[in-house]
Amino acid sequence: MRGVLALTGAMVAGSALAVSALPAGAAPGGQAPSITKEPFGTLPDGTKVDRYTLTSGQGVRVRILTYGGIVQMLESPDQHGRSTNVVLGFATLKDYVDKNGGPYFGALIGRYANRIAQGRFTLDGKTYQLAVNNGPNSLHGGLKGFNTKVWKARPVKTDGGVGLRLAYTSADGEENYPGTLTTTVTYTLTRGNELRVGYHATTDKATVVNLTNHSYFNLAGEGTGDTYGHRMQINASRYTPVDDTLIPTGRLAPVKGTPFDFTRPHAIGERIRANDPQLLIGHGYDHNFVIDQDRPGRLTKAARVTEPGSGRVLEVSTTEPGIQFYSGNFLDGSLIGTSGRAYRQGDGFALETQHYPDSPNHPSFPSTVLRPGQTFDSTTVYAFSTVSTQSRPSGLAWRLAR
Ligand code: BGC
């Protein structure tokens, strides 16, 4: 087994001295948090791509590529302490380059996550035309979004965990967006098994920005089949219905009485084939939910997902006002994932924290405009834990924790 350099604990930033050798596949449990780096491949233009492995010391291990800031693997223990990879992805850099343009597995998305209608918006009287790459619309930053960039990476000090700071500067006019956008994204893995993602951006001209991470989860394990049995709860009493090209109509519609009501937990598959015009448009769930925030910008619980078989639980909190619940509808079996199995419809779901889609064309939505002198700051936390799903000695069936 190949050894990799391990920087342990809180001393990671700038110090190359206190290193120890850890086997590449070392079991993560019960150790100090650590971060290691290894080569992952070379792009056709000769650029080298690295993979960082962050270990919480408490069972969670996450692997992040400098290419696209992609979360390539995320291992998390089940209720018996058995770890498995719970995110969809690919095994090789070549697959990410050749095949990730459709699904965006694990990737950082920018400059504008989700859709902009007709790829067009007007800001301060000037109209910008973006590349149209999804039907008539622009999706996820255009032809070469942040998911295709090689980010500068450095380990950073954090309180009680390990961090990786990624930096990318998007030139004025890149993908036709105005302004030089200086962006950093910091992934932190805490001892509490939380993956925190901090987004920060500034600009030198007025622009629009909407950043997210596009991980697909399967808490039973990547490649084990569909996620329709996962129980989903979303802290949203409204969502943004869409037209037939998945652009919001502008209405914030109540979820009450519809298959979009996840205010109490429901299996993803329970109502996914209901005869609901919105589900028909999306081929399932592919909608932005309006998070019930007490105060805009405050870290708020957005979603909680439980997988009954393994007992794994994922909780997503965010400072963002919206979350796109995408139930993996367009996975069609043509992509072979990390462990060599084909991904079919519903085999993973994404929970993309974000501002609402097409906000630049909806003045009533929370603004995505960023001006010189302002900073875009946003935090999303993915917390991994377990619940016991075993029958109790009393014979009581397992019930969800709430
Ligand atoms: C979109 C889907 C799209 C998926 C992969 C999601 O954010 O809402 O419509 O298929 O990303 O590109």
Coordinates of C-alpha atoms and ligand atoms in Angstrom, one line a residue:
M1 CA 0.0 0.0 0.0
R2 CA 1.4 3.4 -1.0
G3 CA 2.2 5.8 1.8
V4 CA 1.1 9.5 1.7
L5 CA 2.3 12.4 3.7
A6 CA 0.0 13.2 6.6
L7 CA -0.2 16.6 8.3
T8 CA -2.0 16.0 11.5
G9 CA -4.2 18.1 13.9
A10 CA -4.1 21.8 14.0
M11 CA -0.7 22.4 12.6
V12 CA -1.4 22.1 9.0
A13 CA -1.1 25.7 7.7
G14 CA 2.3 26.5 6.2
S15 CA 4.2 23.8 8.1
A16 CA 5.7 21.0 6.1
L17 CA 7.7 19.6 9.0
A18 CA 5.5 17.7 11.4
V19 CA 4.6 15.0 9.0
S20 CA 4.0 11.4 9.5
A21 CA 3.4 8.6 7.0
L22 CA -0.1 7.1 6.9
P23 CA -1.1 4.3 4.7
A24 CA -3.4 5.6 1.9
G25 CA -6.4 3.5 3.0
A26 CA -5.9 3.7 6.8
A27 CA -9.1 3.3 8.8
P28 CA -10.1 6.7 10.0
G29 CA -11.8 6.1 13.4
G30 CA -10.5 7.4 16.7
Q31 CA -7.5 9.5 15.4
A32 CA -6.6 13.1 15.4
P33 CA -8.0 15.0 12.4
S34 CA -5.6 14.9 9.5
I35 CA -5.1 16.1 5.9
T36 CA -3.0 14.5 3.3
K37 CA -2.3 15.2 -0.4
E38 CA -1.5 12.9 -3.3
P39 CA -1.4 13.3 -7.1
F40 CA -4.7 12.5 -8.8
G41 CA -3.8 12.9 -12.5
T42 CA -2.8 15.3 -15.2
L43 CA -5.1 17.3 -17.5
P44 CA -4.7 17.2 -21.3
D45 CA -3.0 20.6 -21.1
G46 CA -0.4 19.2 -18.6
T47 CA -1.9 20.8 -15.4
K48 CA -1.4 18.5 -12.4
V49 CA -4.4 17.7 -10.3
D50 CA -4.1 16.8 -6.6
R51 CA -6.5 15.0 -4.3
Y52 CA -6.6 15.9 -0.6
T53 CA -8.0 13.6 2.0
L54 CA -9.5 15.1 5.1
T55 CA -10.1 12.8 8.1
S56 CA -12.2 13.8 11.0
G57 CA -10.7 11.3 13.4
Q58 CA -14.3 10.3 14.3
G59 CA -15.1 8.1 11.3
V60 CA -15.7 10.6 8.4
R61 CA -13.2 10.9 5.6
V62 CA -13.6 13.2 2.6
R63 CA -11.6 13.3 -0.6
I64 CA -11.4 16.6 -2.5
L65 CA -9.9 17.3 -5.9
T66 CA -8.3 20.5 -6.9
Y67 CA -10.1 20.0 -10.3
G68 CA -13.5 21.6 -9.8
G69 CA -13.1 21.5 -6.0
I70 CA -14.9 18.2 -6.4
V71 CA -15.9 16.1 -3.4
Q72 CA -14.8 12.8 -5.0
M73 CA -15.5 10.5 -2.1
L74 CA -17.0 10.9 1.4
E75 CA -16.9 7.9 3.7
S76 CA -19.2 7.9 6.7
P77 CA -20.0 5.2 9.3
D78 CA -23.3 3.4 9.6
Q79 CA -25.0 2.6 12.9
H80 CA -22.6 -0.3 13.4
G81 CA -19.5 1.8 12.6
R82 CA -19.1 0.4 9.1
S83 CA -17.9 3.1 6.7
T84 CA -18.8 3.4 3.1
N85 CA -18.6 6.0 0.4
V86 CA -21.9 8.0 0.3
V87 CA -21.4 10.3 -2.6
L88 CA -21.6 9.6 -6.3
G89 CA -18.5 10.2 -8.4
F90 CA -15.9 8.8 -10.7
A91 CA -12.6 6.9 -10.1
T92 CA -10.4 8.8 -12.5
L93 CA -9.6 12.4 -13.5
K94 CA -10.3 11.4 -17.1
D95 CA -13.9 10.5 -16.3
Y96 CA -14.4 13.8 -14.5
V97 CA -13.1 15.7 -17.6
D98 CA -15.0 13.6 -20.1
K99 CA -18.2 12.8 -18.3
N100 CA -19.0 15.3 -15.5
G101 CA -20.4 18.1 -17.8
G102 CA -23.8 16.6 -17.4
P103 CA -24.1 15.5 -13.8
Y104 CA -21.6 17.8 -12.1
F105 CA -20.9 15.1 -9.5
G106 CA -19.5 16.7 -6.3
A107 CA -18.4 19.9 -8.0
L108 CA -18.2 23.5 -7.0
I109 CA -20.7 25.4 -9.2
G110 CA -20.2 29.0 -10.3
R111 CA -20.4 31.7 -11.2
Y112 CA -24.1 31.1 -11.2
A113 CA -25.5 27.8 -9.8
N114 CA -28.7 26.7 -11.4
R115 CA -30.5 28.3 -14.3
I116 CA -30.6 31.8 -15.9
A117 CA -33.5 32.1 -18.4
Q118 CA -32.4 32.3 -22.0
G119 CA -28.9 32.8 -20.5
R120 CA -29.6 36.5 -20.3
F121 CA -29.8 39.2 -17.6
T122 CA -29.7 42.9 -17.4
L123 CA -27.6 44.7 -14.7
D124 CA -27.4 48.4 -14.3
G125 CA -28.9 48.9 -17.7
K126 CA -26.5 46.6 -19.5
T127 CA -27.6 43.2 -20.9
Y128 CA -25.3 40.2 -20.7
Q129 CA -25.7 37.1 -22.9
L130 CA -24.3 33.9 -21.4
A131 CA -23.8 30.6 -23.2
V132 CA -27.0 28.6 -23.4
N133 CA -26.2 25.0 -22.4
N134 CA -29.4 23.6 -21.1
G135 CA -32.3 23.7 -23.5
P136 CA -32.9 27.5 -23.9
N137 CA -31.2 28.4 -20.6
S138 CA -27.8 28.8 -19.0
L139 CA -27.0 26.2 -16.4
H140 CA -24.4 26.0 -13.6
G141 CA -22.1 28.8 -14.9
G142 CA -22.0 28.0 -18.6
L143 CA -19.7 26.0 -20.9
K144 CA -16.7 26.1 -18.6
G145 CA -17.9 26.7 -15.1
F146 CA -16.1 26.6 -11.8
N147 CA -16.5 22.8 -11.9
T148 CA -13.9 22.6 -14.7
K149 CA -11.3 24.9 -13.1
V150 CA -8.1 23.8 -11.2
W151 CA -8.3 25.6 -7.9
K152 CA -5.2 26.6 -5.9
A153 CA -5.3 24.6 -2.7
R154 CA -3.8 25.0 0.7
P155 CA -4.5 23.4 4.1
V156 CA -5.7 25.8 6.7
K157 CA -5.9 25.9 10.5
T158 CA -9.3 25.4 11.9
D159 CA -10.8 25.1 15.4
G160 CA -11.1 21.4 16.1
G161 CA -10.8 20.1 12.6
V162 CA -8.9 20.3 9.4
G163 CA -9.5 22.6 6.5
L164 CA -8.7 23.0 2.8
R165 CA -8.9 26.4 1.2
L166 CA -9.4 26.5 -2.6
A167 CA -8.9 29.7 -4.5
Y168 CA -9.9 30.7 -8.1
T169 CA -10.0 34.0 -9.8
S170 CA -12.5 34.3 -12.6
A171 CA -11.4 36.9 -15.1
D172 CA -13.6 39.8 -16.1
G173 CA -15.8 38.5 -18.9
E174 CA -15.2 34.8 -18.3
E175 CA -18.3 33.0 -19.6
N176 CA -19.6 36.6 -20.3
Y177 CA -20.1 37.5 -16.7
P178 CA -18.9 41.0 -15.8
G179 CA -16.2 41.7 -13.2
T180 CA -13.2 39.8 -11.9
L181 CA -14.5 37.4 -9.4
T182 CA -12.0 36.5 -6.7
T183 CA -13.4 33.3 -5.0
T184 CA -12.3 31.1 -2.2
V185 CA -14.1 28.0 -0.9
T186 CA -13.0 26.5 2.3
Y187 CA -13.9 22.9 3.1
T188 CA -13.6 22.1 6.9
L189 CA -14.0 18.7 8.4
T190 CA -14.7 18.9 12.1
R191 CA -14.2 16.4 14.9
G192 CA -18.0 16.4 15.0
N193 CA -18.2 14.8 11.5
E194 CA -19.5 18.0 9.9
L195 CA -18.2 19.1 6.5
R196 CA -18.5 22.8 6.5
V197 CA -18.2 24.7 3.2
G198 CA -17.5 28.4 3.3
Y199 CA -17.8 30.5 0.2
H200 CA -16.3 33.9 -0.2
A201 CA -16.2 36.2 -3.2
T202 CA -15.4 39.8 -4.2
T203 CA -15.6 41.6 -7.5
D204 CA -14.2 44.7 -9.2
K205 CA -17.4 45.4 -11.2
A206 CA -21.1 44.8 -10.4
T207 CA -22.0 41.2 -11.2
V208 CA -24.2 38.3 -10.2
V209 CA -23.1 35.3 -8.2
N210 CA -24.6 32.1 -6.8
L211 CA -22.3 29.4 -5.5
T212 CA -23.0 25.9 -4.4
N213 CA -21.7 22.3 -4.2
H214 CA -23.3 19.7 -6.4
S215 CA -22.7 16.5 -4.4
Y216 CA -25.1 13.6 -4.9
F217 CA -25.7 11.4 -1.9
N218 CA -26.7 7.9 -1.4
L219 CA -26.6 7.1 2.3
A220 CA -26.8 3.4 1.7
G221 CA -23.6 3.6 -0.3
E222 CA -22.7 4.9 -3.7
G223 CA -23.7 2.4 -6.4
T224 CA -26.1 0.4 -4.3
G225 CA -29.3 1.4 -6.2
D226 CA -31.9 4.0 -5.9
T227 CA -32.4 6.4 -3.0
Y228 CA -36.2 6.4 -3.0
G229 CA -36.4 4.8 0.4
H230 CA -34.4 7.6 2.0
R231 CA -36.6 9.7 4.3
M232 CA -36.3 13.4 3.4
Q233 CA -37.3 16.3 5.5
I234 CA -37.0 19.9 4.1
N235 CA -37.5 23.0 6.3
A236 CA -39.5 24.8 3.7
S237 CA -43.2 25.7 3.6
R238 CA -42.9 27.1 0.1
Y239 CA -41.1 26.3 -3.1
T240 CA -40.6 27.9 -6.5
P241 CA -42.7 26.2 -9.2
V242 CA -41.1 26.2 -12.7
D243 CA -42.1 26.5 -16.3
D244 CA -41.4 23.6 -18.7
T245 CA -37.7 24.6 -19.0
L246 CA -37.3 24.5 -15.2
I247 CA -37.2 28.3 -14.8
P248 CA -39.2 29.6 -11.8
T249 CA -42.5 31.2 -12.7
G250 CA -41.8 33.8 -9.9
R251 CA -44.4 32.4 -7.5
L252 CA -43.5 31.2 -4.1
A253 CA -46.1 28.4 -3.8
P254 CA -47.1 26.7 -0.6
V255 CA -46.1 23.0 -0.3
K256 CA -49.0 22.1 1.8
G257 CA -51.2 19.5 0.3
T258 CA -48.7 18.7 -2.5
P259 CA -46.0 16.1 -3.0
F260 CA -43.5 18.9 -2.3
D261 CA -44.5 19.0 1.4
F262 CA -41.4 17.6 3.2
T263 CA -42.0 19.6 6.3
R264 CA -42.4 16.2 7.9
P265 CA -40.2 13.3 6.7
H266 CA -41.4 11.3 3.7
A267 CA -39.6 8.7 1.6
I268 CA -38.3 10.3 -1.5
G269 CA -40.1 7.7 -3.7
E270 CA -43.4 7.9 -1.9
R271 CA -45.0 10.6 -4.1
I272 CA -42.3 11.0 -6.8
R273 CA -44.6 9.5 -9.5
A274 CA -47.7 11.4 -8.4
N275 CA -49.6 13.0 -11.2
D276 CA -48.4 16.5 -10.4
P277 CA -47.6 18.8 -13.2
Q278 CA -44.4 20.0 -11.5
L279 CA -43.1 16.5 -10.9
L280 CA -43.9 15.7 -14.6
I281 CA -41.8 18.7 -15.7
G282 CA -38.8 17.7 -13.6
H283 CA -39.1 13.9 -14.1
G284 CA -39.2 13.9 -10.3
Y285 CA -38.0 16.5 -7.9
D286 CA -35.8 19.2 -9.4
H287 CA -37.0 22.3 -7.5
N288 CA -35.8 25.1 -5.3
F289 CA -37.3 25.1 -1.8
V290 CA -37.6 28.4 0.0
I291 CA -36.0 27.7 3.4
D292 CA -38.1 28.8 6.4
Q293 CA -35.4 31.1 7.8
D294 CA -35.9 33.1 11.1
R295 CA -33.5 35.7 9.8
P296 CA -31.9 35.9 6.3
G297 CA -28.3 35.0 6.3
R298 CA -28.4 33.0 9.6
L299 CA -27.2 29.4 9.5
T300 CA -30.5 27.5 9.4
K301 CA -31.4 23.8 9.2
A302 CA -32.5 23.2 5.6
A303 CA -32.8 19.4 5.3
R304 CA -32.5 16.1 7.1
V305 CA -32.2 12.8 5.4
T306 CA -32.3 9.4 7.0
E307 CA -31.5 6.0 5.4
P308 CA -33.4 3.4 7.2
G309 CA -31.1 0.4 6.3
S310 CA -27.8 1.9 7.5
G311 CA -29.2 4.4 10.0
R312 CA -27.0 7.1 8.4
V313 CA -28.3 10.6 8.8
L314 CA -27.4 13.7 6.8
E315 CA -28.3 17.2 8.0
V316 CA -27.8 20.2 5.8
S317 CA -27.8 23.7 7.3
T318 CA -27.1 26.8 5.3
T319 CA -27.1 30.6 5.4
E320 CA -28.6 30.5 1.8
P321 CA -32.3 31.2 1.3
G322 CA -32.9 28.2 -1.0
I323 CA -32.1 24.6 -1.5
Q324 CA -32.5 22.7 -4.8
F325 CA -33.7 19.2 -4.2
Y326 CA -32.8 17.2 -7.3
S327 CA -33.6 13.5 -7.1
G328 CA -31.1 12.4 -9.8
N329 CA -33.8 12.2 -12.4
F330 CA -31.6 12.5 -15.4
L331 CA -29.1 9.7 -14.4
D332 CA -29.8 7.1 -17.2
G333 CA -27.5 4.2 -16.5
S334 CA -24.8 5.4 -19.0
L335 CA -22.3 6.5 -16.4
I336 CA -20.2 4.1 -14.4
G337 CA -19.4 5.4 -11.0
T338 CA -16.5 5.2 -8.5
S339 CA -17.0 1.6 -7.6
G340 CA -17.7 0.4 -11.1
R341 CA -21.5 0.3 -11.0
A342 CA -23.9 2.1 -13.3
Y343 CA -25.9 5.0 -12.0
R344 CA -29.6 4.9 -12.9
Q345 CA -32.4 7.3 -12.3
G346 CA -32.7 8.2 -8.6
D347 CA -29.4 6.5 -7.5
G348 CA -28.4 9.7 -5.8
F349 CA -30.0 13.0 -4.8
A350 CA -28.5 16.5 -4.6
L351 CA -29.3 19.2 -2.1
E352 CA -27.9 22.3 -3.6
T353 CA -27.9 25.3 -1.2
Q354 CA -28.3 28.4 -3.2
H355 CA -30.1 31.6 -4.1
Y356 CA -33.2 30.9 -6.1
P357 CA -32.7 30.0 -9.8
D358 CA -32.9 32.8 -12.3
S359 CA -32.8 35.5 -9.6
P360 CA -31.2 38.1 -11.9
N361 CA -34.5 38.1 -13.8
H362 CA -36.8 38.1 -10.7
P363 CA -36.5 41.4 -8.8
S364 CA -38.8 40.0 -6.1
F365 CA -36.3 37.1 -5.2
P366 CA -33.4 37.8 -2.8
S367 CA -30.7 39.5 -4.8
T368 CA -27.7 37.8 -6.3
V369 CA -26.0 41.1 -7.3
L370 CA -22.5 41.6 -5.9
R371 CA -20.9 45.0 -6.2
P372 CA -17.3 46.2 -5.7
G373 CA -16.7 46.7 -2.0
Q374 CA -19.2 44.1 -0.9
T375 CA -18.3 40.5 -0.1
F376 CA -20.3 37.4 -0.9
D377 CA -20.2 35.1 2.2
S378 CA -22.1 31.9 2.5
T379 CA -21.8 28.8 4.6
T380 CA -23.3 25.3 4.2
V381 CA -22.8 22.5 6.7
Y382 CA -23.3 18.8 6.0
A383 CA -23.5 16.9 9.3
F384 CA -23.1 13.1 9.3
S385 CA -24.5 11.0 12.1
T386 CA -26.5 7.8 12.7
V387 CA -29.7 6.7 14.3
S388 CA -30.4 3.2 15.5
T389 CA -32.9 1.5 13.1
Q390 CA -32.9 -1.9 14.9
S391 CA -36.1 -3.1 16.4
R392 CA -36.2 -2.6 20.1
P393 CA -36.4 -5.6 22.4
S394 CA -40.0 -4.5 23.2
G395 CA -40.7 -5.2 19.5
L396 CA -41.5 -1.6 18.7
A397 CA -40.7 -0.9 15.0
W398 CA -38.1 1.7 14.2
R399 CA -39.5 5.1 14.1
L400 CA -37.8 8.2 12.8
A401 CA -36.0 10.3 15.4
R402 CA -38.7 13.0 15.0
Ligands
BGC1 C1 -30.4 20.7 -12.1 C2 -30.8 19.5 -12.9 C3 -29.6 19.0 -13.6 C4 -28.6 18.6 -12.6 C5 -27.3 18.1 -13.3 C6 -29.3 20.2 -11.1 O1 -28.9 21.3 -10.3 O2 -31.4 21.3 -11.4 O3 -31.8 19.9 -13.8 O4 -30.0 17.9 -14.4 O5 -28.2 19.7 -11.9 O6 -26.9 19.0 -14.2

